[in-house]
Amino acid sequence: MNFYFVFEGKTEPIVYKKWLSVLLPDLTEVDNFDAVNKNNYYYESDMGVPSCYRVAANAIQEINDFPKYNYLVLFTDADRFTVAEKKAEADAQIKLELKDKPFKTLPENCQLEIIVQKVCIETWFLGNRKFFVRHPQHNSILKKYIEYFDVSTSNPEDLASEFVQDEQNTKDIFGYKTKALFHEGYLREIFKERSSASNKSFSYHKSKPREVQEKYYLEQLIARLEANSDHLLSFQEFIKFCLKIKGQLNQ
């Protein structure tokens, strides 16, 4: 079973590669799309939206030329949209990109999966209760964020749900123009507090996500799902996808 992954951002390949080594350890990465054989994956990343739709359309051409893939998987942020809206947008935009391409669909043995991160991948990272600092002693900004919305008790996907973000980003919340930027900012403040309260240096950067890619961090996100089945529903979709694939690999 082989996979062609398209990651919208720069953080996703770093994190997902580590997570997949835990969730689907039988998969191995290859450097070229035509190098897959058995239980391999190839990926393209860091092109943003809407370029990721063009890359997905190009991937469909490559998969038709080299039909050894079983899944084409697009990973993208929901941003200001719902998961359903983002999936519909992705599907429509990929079809639009395919209009002038020789191949309009995937081969019969391959299917498209769209994994939407609501609101963004940092939203998922906010779900680690053990890493969260409920009573910060060194960070007044984090205190304000927690007073506004405690991500350890409420679903991180609902953070700033009442904030109406327009296309021109004319509004802001805590100085952030988008929900995704606020979610990332909240996460950064948690890491700052962790660093201030310990002898270890913690930081979060999109190009160097560090702790969030580690097995212990992933395990705590899964534990959050087990404790609160109505939290991080988009992350649950990713975990369910991995469980489905694991079952197929073991057949």
Coordinates of N, CA, C and O in Angstrom, one line a residue, residues 39 45 132 164 172 185 199 220:
N39 N 4.3 -0.4 0.7 CA 4.2 0.3 2.0 C 5.1 1.6 2.1 O 5.9 1.8 3.0
S45 N 5.3 19.5 -0.1 CA 4.9 20.3 1.0 C 5.2 21.8 0.8 O 6.0 22.1 -0.1
F132 N 0.1 21.7 29.0 CA -0.6 23.0 29.3 C -0.3 23.5 30.7 O -0.1 22.7 31.6
V164 N -15.5 36.6 14.0 CA -15.9 36.5 12.6 C -14.8 37.1 11.8 O -14.5 38.3 11.8
D172 N -9.5 41.9 14.4 CA -8.5 41.1 15.0 C -9.0 40.6 16.4 O -10.0 41.1 16.9
G185 N -0.4 31.7 18.3 CA 0.1 32.6 19.4 C -0.2 32.0 20.7 O 0.7 32.1 21.6
N199 N 14.0 24.2 33.8 CA 15.3 24.4 33.4 C 15.6 24.1 32.0 O 16.7 24.2 31.5
Q220 N -0.4 12.1 24.3 CA -1.3 13.0 25.1 C -2.5 13.6 24.3 O -3.5 13.8 24.9

